[in-house]
Amino acid sequence: MLNDNRIRIITGHYGSGKTEFSVNYAVKLAEQGKKVAIADLDVVNPYFRTREKIDFLTEKGIKVLGSSIKGLAADVPAVSPEILAPIQDKSYQLILDVGGDPIGAKALGRYHNYFIEDEYDMFFVLNANRPETQTPEKAIQYLKEIETASRARVTGLINNTHLLKSTTVDEVLKGQKLVKEVSERLNIPIKYVAAIESVARELPKDIEGEILPIKMYMREEWMM
């Protein structure tokens, strides 16, 4: 995580777990003593949004930016202009949680002039259990569409193949095969392999990509 560029853009298909990854990533940076901001740029999907955990993240010392309309009951496709501050302020480690389809990714495109090569990373989260991205061909097509819509280049892949709390090592390794093929075809490195903590401990130590144990912050205890 210390080797990533200051601005980290997290994107991927709905259900890939990109928001869960984003929140875990932000928390881990904060635990390292970093000055962290996380921005919710998902203006399409009203569920499992970063801003739902604003109290929790604020307690961790993380600045949360999202809709310009205050209050969870008001869900409008608007992004706060405050996002420009941590984009330009290099004292921040910034995570941008982007909408999970090409339409949602357009919200990122308005900021493309601020993204200088070698100053940002855009990570594409893949979950091999999502029908729309469960083959290399489908995943690559989706990735390319997001790049076009966001006007930014994917610099790393994340294997986040899961079945929520029923995830097994075999599931993660199944996803790794998909991500590895996408990586080889596009010459994009595998940056992270994300898995719930009990599974992450059992993954092969030589797996390609950094193993990132995650907690399920975005799902309440009563949820599967």
PDB file of C-alpha atoms in Angstrom:
ATOM      1  CA  MET A   1       0.000   0.000   0.000  1.00  0.00           C
ATOM      2  CA  LEU A   2       2.884   2.369   0.649  1.00  0.00           C
ATOM      3  CA  ASN A   3       4.023   2.006  -2.957  1.00  0.00           C
ATOM      4  CA  ASP A   4       0.750   3.171  -4.497  1.00  0.00           C
ATOM      5  CA  ASN A   5       0.379   6.687  -5.811  1.00  0.00           C
ATOM      6  CA  ARG A   6      -1.256   9.296  -3.580  1.00  0.00           C
ATOM      7  CA  ILE A   7      -4.584   9.300  -5.429  1.00  0.00           C
ATOM      8  CA  ARG A   8      -6.178   5.846  -5.646  1.00  0.00           C
ATOM      9  CA  ILE A   9      -9.245   5.455  -7.853  1.00  0.00           C
ATOM     10  CA  ILE A  10     -11.261   2.304  -7.124  1.00  0.00           C
ATOM     11  CA  THR A  11     -13.667   1.057  -9.758  1.00  0.00           C
ATOM     12  CA  GLY A  12     -15.329  -2.181 -10.789  1.00  0.00           C
ATOM     13  CA  HIS A  13     -18.672  -3.765 -11.555  1.00  0.00           C
ATOM     14  CA  TYR A  14     -21.607  -3.583  -9.161  1.00  0.00           C
ATOM     15  CA  GLY A  15     -21.225  -6.356  -6.612  1.00  0.00           C
ATOM     16  CA  SER A  16     -17.475  -6.599  -7.115  1.00  0.00           C
ATOM     17  CA  GLY A  17     -16.915  -5.303  -3.589  1.00  0.00           C
ATOM     18  CA  LYS A  18     -15.174  -2.099  -4.650  1.00  0.00           C
ATOM     19  CA  THR A  19     -16.713  -0.011  -1.863  1.00  0.00           C
ATOM     20  CA  GLU A  20     -15.818  -2.592   0.787  1.00  0.00           C
ATOM     21  CA  PHE A  21     -12.279  -2.619  -0.566  1.00  0.00           C
ATOM     22  CA  SER A  22     -12.176   1.199  -0.608  1.00  0.00           C
ATOM     23  CA  VAL A  23     -13.276   1.490   3.015  1.00  0.00           C
ATOM     24  CA  ASN A  24     -10.830  -1.183   4.190  1.00  0.00           C
ATOM     25  CA  TYR A  25      -8.039   0.479   2.215  1.00  0.00           C
ATOM     26  CA  ALA A  26      -8.796   3.857   3.795  1.00  0.00           C
ATOM     27  CA  VAL A  27      -8.857   2.376   7.295  1.00  0.00           C
ATOM     28  CA  LYS A  28      -5.511   0.632   6.800  1.00  0.00           C
ATOM     29  CA  LEU A  29      -3.900   3.858   5.579  1.00  0.00           C
ATOM     30  CA  ALA A  30      -5.295   5.731   8.584  1.00  0.00           C
ATOM     31  CA  GLU A  31      -3.930   3.045  10.911  1.00  0.00           C
ATOM     32  CA  GLN A  32      -0.503   3.742   9.422  1.00  0.00           C
ATOM     33  CA  GLY A  33      -0.828   7.343  10.563  1.00  0.00           C
ATOM     34  CA  LYS A  34      -1.629   8.779   7.146  1.00  0.00           C
ATOM     35  CA  LYS A  35      -3.854  11.799   6.532  1.00  0.00           C
ATOM     36  CA  VAL A  36      -6.673  10.128   4.592  1.00  0.00           C
ATOM     37  CA  ALA A  37      -9.724  11.251   2.653  1.00  0.00           C
ATOM     38  CA  ILE A  38     -12.237   9.040   0.902  1.00  0.00           C
ATOM     39  CA  ALA A  39     -14.636  10.402  -1.684  1.00  0.00           C
ATOM     40  CA  ASP A  40     -17.880   8.737  -2.730  1.00  0.00           C
ATOM     41  CA  LEU A  41     -18.212   9.337  -6.477  1.00  0.00           C
ATOM     42  CA  ASP A  42     -20.896   6.686  -6.956  1.00  0.00           C
ATOM     43  CA  VAL A  43     -23.840   8.761  -8.184  1.00  0.00           C
ATOM     44  CA  VAL A  44     -25.715   5.777  -9.661  1.00  0.00           C
ATOM     45  CA  ASN A  45     -26.050   3.029  -7.046  1.00  0.00           C
ATOM     46  CA  PRO A  46     -27.957   4.096  -3.886  1.00  0.00           C
ATOM     47  CA  TYR A  47     -26.878   1.040  -1.860  1.00  0.00           C
ATOM     48  CA  PHE A  48     -23.686   0.161   0.047  1.00  0.00           C
ATOM     49  CA  ARG A  49     -22.265   3.638  -0.395  1.00  0.00           C
ATOM     50  CA  THR A  50     -19.142   4.923   1.369  1.00  0.00           C
ATOM     51  CA  ARG A  51     -21.072   7.784   2.912  1.00  0.00           C
ATOM     52  CA  GLU A  52     -23.228   5.274   4.838  1.00  0.00           C
ATOM     53  CA  LYS A  53     -20.201   4.758   7.124  1.00  0.00           C
ATOM     54  CA  ILE A  54     -19.380   8.435   7.614  1.00  0.00           C
ATOM     55  CA  ASP A  55     -19.561   8.253  11.433  1.00  0.00           C
ATOM     56  CA  PHE A  56     -17.332   5.175  11.597  1.00  0.00           C
ATOM     57  CA  LEU A  57     -14.791   6.601   9.159  1.00  0.00           C
ATOM     58  CA  THR A  58     -14.751  10.006  10.849  1.00  0.00           C
ATOM     59  CA  GLU A  59     -13.969   8.297  14.154  1.00  0.00           C
ATOM     60  CA  LYS A  60     -10.963   6.739  12.414  1.00  0.00           C
ATOM     61  CA  GLY A  61      -9.765  10.220  11.453  1.00  0.00           C
ATOM     62  CA  ILE A  62     -10.772   9.795   7.796  1.00  0.00           C
ATOM     63  CA  LYS A  63     -12.335  12.713   5.926  1.00  0.00           C
ATOM     64  CA  VAL A  64     -15.444  11.567   4.009  1.00  0.00           C
ATOM     65  CA  LEU A  65     -16.725  13.418   0.956  1.00  0.00           C
ATOM     66  CA  GLY A  66     -19.752  12.515  -1.109  1.00  0.00           C
ATOM     67  CA  SER A  67     -23.118  13.913  -2.105  1.00  0.00           C
ATOM     68  CA  SER A  68     -23.459  17.669  -1.872  1.00  0.00           C
ATOM     69  CA  ILE A  69     -26.879  17.139  -0.324  1.00  0.00           C
ATOM     70  CA  LYS A  70     -26.588  16.389   3.374  1.00  0.00           C
ATOM     71  CA  GLY A  71     -28.639  13.596   4.883  1.00  0.00           C
ATOM     72  CA  LEU A  72     -28.852   9.926   3.955  1.00  0.00           C
ATOM     73  CA  ALA A  73     -32.536  10.267   3.070  1.00  0.00           C
ATOM     74  CA  ALA A  74     -31.712  12.549   0.144  1.00  0.00           C
ATOM     75  CA  ASP A  75     -29.992  10.557  -2.564  1.00  0.00           C
ATOM     76  CA  VAL A  76     -29.227  12.796  -5.524  1.00  0.00           C
ATOM     77  CA  PRO A  77     -26.678  12.403  -8.340  1.00  0.00           C
ATOM     78  CA  ALA A  78     -24.455  15.223  -7.090  1.00  0.00           C
ATOM     79  CA  VAL A  79     -20.843  15.302  -5.956  1.00  0.00           C
ATOM     80  CA  SER A  80     -19.543  17.813  -3.442  1.00  0.00           C
ATOM     81  CA  PRO A  81     -17.088  20.396  -4.841  1.00  0.00           C
ATOM     82  CA  GLU A  82     -15.096  19.790  -1.644  1.00  0.00           C
ATOM     83  CA  ILE A  83     -13.565  16.793  -3.403  1.00  0.00           C
ATOM     84  CA  LEU A  84     -11.206  19.158  -5.222  1.00  0.00           C
ATOM     85  CA  ALA A  85      -9.451  20.007  -1.949  1.00  0.00           C
ATOM     86  CA  PRO A  86      -7.844  16.580  -1.259  1.00  0.00           C
ATOM     87  CA  ILE A  87      -7.262  16.075  -5.001  1.00  0.00           C
ATOM     88  CA  GLN A  88      -5.057  19.168  -4.998  1.00  0.00           C
ATOM     89  CA  ASP A  89      -3.749  18.986  -1.423  1.00  0.00           C
ATOM     90  CA  LYS A  90      -0.791  16.611  -1.580  1.00  0.00           C
ATOM     91  CA  SER A  91      -0.790  16.119   2.180  1.00  0.00           C
ATOM     92  CA  TYR A  92      -3.792  13.796   1.710  1.00  0.00           C
ATOM     93  CA  GLN A  93      -3.834  10.146   0.761  1.00  0.00           C
ATOM     94  CA  LEU A  94      -7.024  10.074  -1.322  1.00  0.00           C
ATOM     95  CA  ILE A  95      -9.305   7.175  -2.242  1.00  0.00           C
ATOM     96  CA  LEU A  96     -12.004   7.766  -4.860  1.00  0.00           C
ATOM     97  CA  ASP A  97     -14.822   5.194  -4.840  1.00  0.00           C
ATOM     98  CA  VAL A  98     -16.226   5.428  -8.370  1.00  0.00           C
ATOM     99  CA  GLY A  99     -19.594   4.248  -9.748  1.00  0.00           C
ATOM    100  CA  GLY A 100     -19.710   0.642 -10.873  1.00  0.00           C
ATOM    101  CA  ASP A 101     -20.467   1.082 -14.553  1.00  0.00           C
ATOM    102  CA  PRO A 102     -19.380   3.318 -17.461  1.00  0.00           C
ATOM    103  CA  ILE A 103     -22.208   5.762 -16.704  1.00  0.00           C
ATOM    104  CA  GLY A 104     -21.127   6.047 -13.095  1.00  0.00           C
ATOM    105  CA  ALA A 105     -17.493   6.391 -14.155  1.00  0.00           C
ATOM    106  CA  LYS A 106     -18.359   9.575 -16.047  1.00  0.00           C
ATOM    107  CA  ALA A 107     -18.482  11.341 -12.674  1.00  0.00           C
ATOM    108  CA  LEU A 108     -14.721  10.810 -12.507  1.00  0.00           C
ATOM    109  CA  GLY A 109     -14.140  12.178 -15.997  1.00  0.00           C
ATOM    110  CA  ARG A 110     -14.825  15.755 -14.902  1.00  0.00           C
ATOM    111  CA  TYR A 111     -11.665  15.618 -12.773  1.00  0.00           C
ATOM    112  CA  HIS A 112      -9.347  14.103 -15.390  1.00  0.00           C
ATOM    113  CA  ASN A 113      -7.336  17.306 -15.775  1.00  0.00           C
ATOM    114  CA  TYR A 114      -6.197  16.913 -12.173  1.00  0.00           C
ATOM    115  CA  PHE A 115      -4.874  13.389 -12.670  1.00  0.00           C
ATOM    116  CA  ILE A 116      -1.254  13.605 -13.731  1.00  0.00           C
ATOM    117  CA  GLU A 117       0.468  10.449 -14.941  1.00  0.00           C
ATOM    118  CA  ASP A 118       2.421   8.766 -12.132  1.00  0.00           C
ATOM    119  CA  GLU A 119       0.442  10.704  -9.496  1.00  0.00           C
ATOM    120  CA  TYR A 120      -2.595   8.437  -9.442  1.00  0.00           C
ATOM    121  CA  ASP A 121      -3.485   4.752  -9.588  1.00  0.00           C
ATOM    122  CA  MET A 122      -6.776   3.399 -10.864  1.00  0.00           C
ATOM    123  CA  PHE A 123      -7.532  -0.079  -9.589  1.00  0.00           C
ATOM    124  CA  PHE A 124     -10.121  -2.298 -11.272  1.00  0.00           C
ATOM    125  CA  VAL A 125     -11.817  -4.662  -8.814  1.00  0.00           C
ATOM    126  CA  LEU A 126     -12.806  -8.043 -10.224  1.00  0.00           C
ATOM    127  CA  ASN A 127     -15.159 -10.577  -8.685  1.00  0.00           C
ATOM    128  CA  ALA A 128     -15.270 -13.710 -10.843  1.00  0.00           C
ATOM    129  CA  ASN A 129     -18.709 -14.527  -9.431  1.00  0.00           C
ATOM    130  CA  ARG A 130     -20.329 -11.553 -11.165  1.00  0.00           C
ATOM    131  CA  PRO A 131     -21.933 -12.756 -14.438  1.00  0.00           C
ATOM    132  CA  GLU A 132     -20.964  -9.589 -16.312  1.00  0.00           C
ATOM    133  CA  THR A 133     -17.236 -10.048 -15.613  1.00  0.00           C
ATOM    134  CA  GLN A 134     -16.761 -13.784 -15.167  1.00  0.00           C
ATOM    135  CA  THR A 135     -14.783 -14.294 -18.380  1.00  0.00           C
ATOM    136  CA  PRO A 136     -11.597 -12.498 -19.473  1.00  0.00           C
ATOM    137  CA  GLU A 137     -13.382 -11.151 -22.546  1.00  0.00           C
ATOM    138  CA  LYS A 138     -16.256  -9.666 -20.549  1.00  0.00           C
ATOM    139  CA  ALA A 139     -13.944  -8.266 -17.884  1.00  0.00           C
ATOM    140  CA  ILE A 140     -11.669  -6.621 -20.451  1.00  0.00           C
ATOM    141  CA  GLN A 141     -14.600  -5.089 -22.309  1.00  0.00           C
ATOM    142  CA  TYR A 142     -15.976  -3.674 -19.061  1.00  0.00           C
ATOM    143  CA  LEU A 143     -12.579  -2.339 -18.019  1.00  0.00           C
ATOM    144  CA  LYS A 144     -12.107  -0.596 -21.364  1.00  0.00           C
ATOM    145  CA  GLU A 145     -15.560   0.979 -21.165  1.00  0.00           C
ATOM    146  CA  ILE A 146     -14.792   2.369 -17.719  1.00  0.00           C
ATOM    147  CA  GLU A 147     -11.457   3.739 -18.916  1.00  0.00           C
ATOM    148  CA  THR A 148     -13.186   5.528 -21.772  1.00  0.00           C
ATOM    149  CA  ALA A 149     -15.950   6.956 -19.597  1.00  0.00           C
ATOM    150  CA  SER A 150     -13.628   8.045 -16.783  1.00  0.00           C
ATOM    151  CA  ARG A 151     -10.879   9.338 -19.087  1.00  0.00           C
ATOM    152  CA  ALA A 152      -8.346   7.592 -16.862  1.00  0.00           C
ATOM    153  CA  ARG A 153      -6.141   4.530 -17.265  1.00  0.00           C
ATOM    154  CA  VAL A 154      -6.348   1.378 -15.136  1.00  0.00           C
ATOM    155  CA  THR A 155      -2.960   0.781 -13.528  1.00  0.00           C
ATOM    156  CA  GLY A 156      -3.684  -2.256 -11.373  1.00  0.00           C
ATOM    157  CA  LEU A 157      -6.089  -5.161 -10.871  1.00  0.00           C
ATOM    158  CA  ILE A 158      -7.644  -6.411  -7.657  1.00  0.00           C
ATOM    159  CA  ASN A 159      -8.919  -9.942  -7.175  1.00  0.00           C
ATOM    160  CA  ASN A 160     -11.880  -9.599  -4.847  1.00  0.00           C
ATOM    161  CA  THR A 161     -13.703 -12.799  -5.758  1.00  0.00           C
ATOM    162  CA  HIS A 162     -16.023 -13.623  -2.907  1.00  0.00           C
ATOM    163  CA  LEU A 163     -19.261 -15.180  -1.738  1.00  0.00           C
ATOM    164  CA  LEU A 164     -19.572 -12.832   1.221  1.00  0.00           C
ATOM    165  CA  LYS A 165     -19.178 -14.785   4.479  1.00  0.00           C
ATOM    166  CA  SER A 166     -19.233 -18.090   2.571  1.00  0.00           C
ATOM    167  CA  THR A 167     -16.014 -17.266   0.712  1.00  0.00           C
ATOM    168  CA  THR A 168     -13.419 -20.046   0.575  1.00  0.00           C
ATOM    169  CA  VAL A 169      -9.803 -20.232  -0.503  1.00  0.00           C
ATOM    170  CA  ASP A 170     -10.895 -22.104  -3.622  1.00  0.00           C
ATOM    171  CA  GLU A 171     -13.216 -19.242  -4.579  1.00  0.00           C
ATOM    172  CA  VAL A 172     -10.407 -16.713  -4.301  1.00  0.00           C
ATOM    173  CA  LEU A 173      -8.060 -18.921  -6.331  1.00  0.00           C
ATOM    174  CA  LYS A 174     -10.760 -19.332  -8.992  1.00  0.00           C
ATOM    175  CA  GLY A 175     -10.891 -15.569  -9.256  1.00  0.00           C
ATOM    176  CA  GLN A 176      -7.121 -15.374  -9.356  1.00  0.00           C
ATOM    177  CA  LYS A 177      -7.083 -17.379 -12.596  1.00  0.00           C
ATOM    178  CA  LEU A 178      -9.434 -14.874 -14.206  1.00  0.00           C
ATOM    179  CA  VAL A 179      -7.534 -11.847 -12.958  1.00  0.00           C
ATOM    180  CA  LYS A 180      -4.213 -13.337 -14.035  1.00  0.00           C
ATOM    181  CA  GLU A 181      -5.472 -13.852 -17.586  1.00  0.00           C
ATOM    182  CA  VAL A 182      -6.770 -10.286 -17.754  1.00  0.00           C
ATOM    183  CA  SER A 183      -3.428  -9.107 -16.375  1.00  0.00           C
ATOM    184  CA  GLU A 184      -1.461 -10.980 -19.009  1.00  0.00           C
ATOM    185  CA  ARG A 185      -3.645  -9.835 -21.896  1.00  0.00           C
ATOM    186  CA  LEU A 186      -3.567  -6.174 -20.928  1.00  0.00           C
ATOM    187  CA  ASN A 187      -0.134  -6.054 -19.285  1.00  0.00           C
ATOM    188  CA  ILE A 188      -1.668  -4.600 -16.116  1.00  0.00           C
ATOM    189  CA  PRO A 189      -0.254  -5.891 -12.807  1.00  0.00           C
ATOM    190  CA  ILE A 190      -2.266  -7.648 -10.124  1.00  0.00           C
ATOM    191  CA  LYS A 191      -1.910  -5.293  -7.161  1.00  0.00           C
ATOM    192  CA  TYR A 192      -4.069  -6.885  -4.457  1.00  0.00           C
ATOM    193  CA  VAL A 193      -5.858 -10.079  -3.538  1.00  0.00           C
ATOM    194  CA  ALA A 194      -8.590  -9.114  -1.089  1.00  0.00           C
ATOM    195  CA  ALA A 195     -10.325 -11.647   1.148  1.00  0.00           C
ATOM    196  CA  ILE A 196     -12.018 -11.799   4.525  1.00  0.00           C
ATOM    197  CA  GLU A 197      -9.441 -12.261   7.256  1.00  0.00           C
ATOM    198  CA  SER A 198     -10.088 -15.965   7.933  1.00  0.00           C
ATOM    199  CA  VAL A 199      -9.565 -16.776   4.236  1.00  0.00           C
ATOM    200  CA  ALA A 200      -6.663 -14.381   3.700  1.00  0.00           C
ATOM    201  CA  ARG A 201      -4.638 -16.272   6.327  1.00  0.00           C
ATOM    202  CA  GLU A 202      -4.962 -19.473   4.283  1.00  0.00           C
ATOM    203  CA  LEU A 203      -4.008 -18.094   0.856  1.00  0.00           C
ATOM    204  CA  PRO A 204      -0.700 -19.192  -0.708  1.00  0.00           C
ATOM    205  CA  LYS A 205       2.063 -16.809   0.313  1.00  0.00           C
ATOM    206  CA  ASP A 206       3.425 -16.747  -3.231  1.00  0.00           C
ATOM    207  CA  ILE A 207       0.143 -15.640  -4.803  1.00  0.00           C
ATOM    208  CA  GLU A 208       0.591 -12.800  -7.284  1.00  0.00           C
ATOM    209  CA  GLY A 209      -0.445  -9.513  -5.694  1.00  0.00           C
ATOM    210  CA  GLU A 210      -0.388  -8.296  -2.097  1.00  0.00           C
ATOM    211  CA  ILE A 211      -2.830 -10.148   0.157  1.00  0.00           C
ATOM    212  CA  LEU A 212      -5.178  -7.634   1.780  1.00  0.00           C
ATOM    213  CA  PRO A 213      -7.251  -9.054   4.651  1.00  0.00           C
ATOM    214  CA  ILE A 214     -10.537  -7.172   4.873  1.00  0.00           C
ATOM    215  CA  LYS A 215     -13.354  -6.735   7.352  1.00  0.00           C
ATOM    216  CA  MET A 216     -16.968  -6.522   6.192  1.00  0.00           C
ATOM    217  CA  TYR A 217     -17.607  -2.940   7.228  1.00  0.00           C
ATOM    218  CA  MET A 218     -20.345  -2.333   4.649  1.00  0.00           C
ATOM    219  CA  ARG A 219     -22.594  -5.202   5.687  1.00  0.00           C
ATOM    220  CA  GLU A 220     -24.365  -5.271   9.003  1.00  0.00           C
ATOM    221  CA  GLU A 221     -24.015  -8.331  11.234  1.00  0.00           C
ATOM    222  CA  TRP A 222     -27.506  -9.581  10.357  1.00  0.00           C
ATOM    223  CA  MET A 223     -26.729  -9.612   6.647  1.00  0.00           C
ATOM    224  CA  MET A 224     -25.435 -12.780   4.954  1.00  0.00           C
TER     225      MET A 224
END
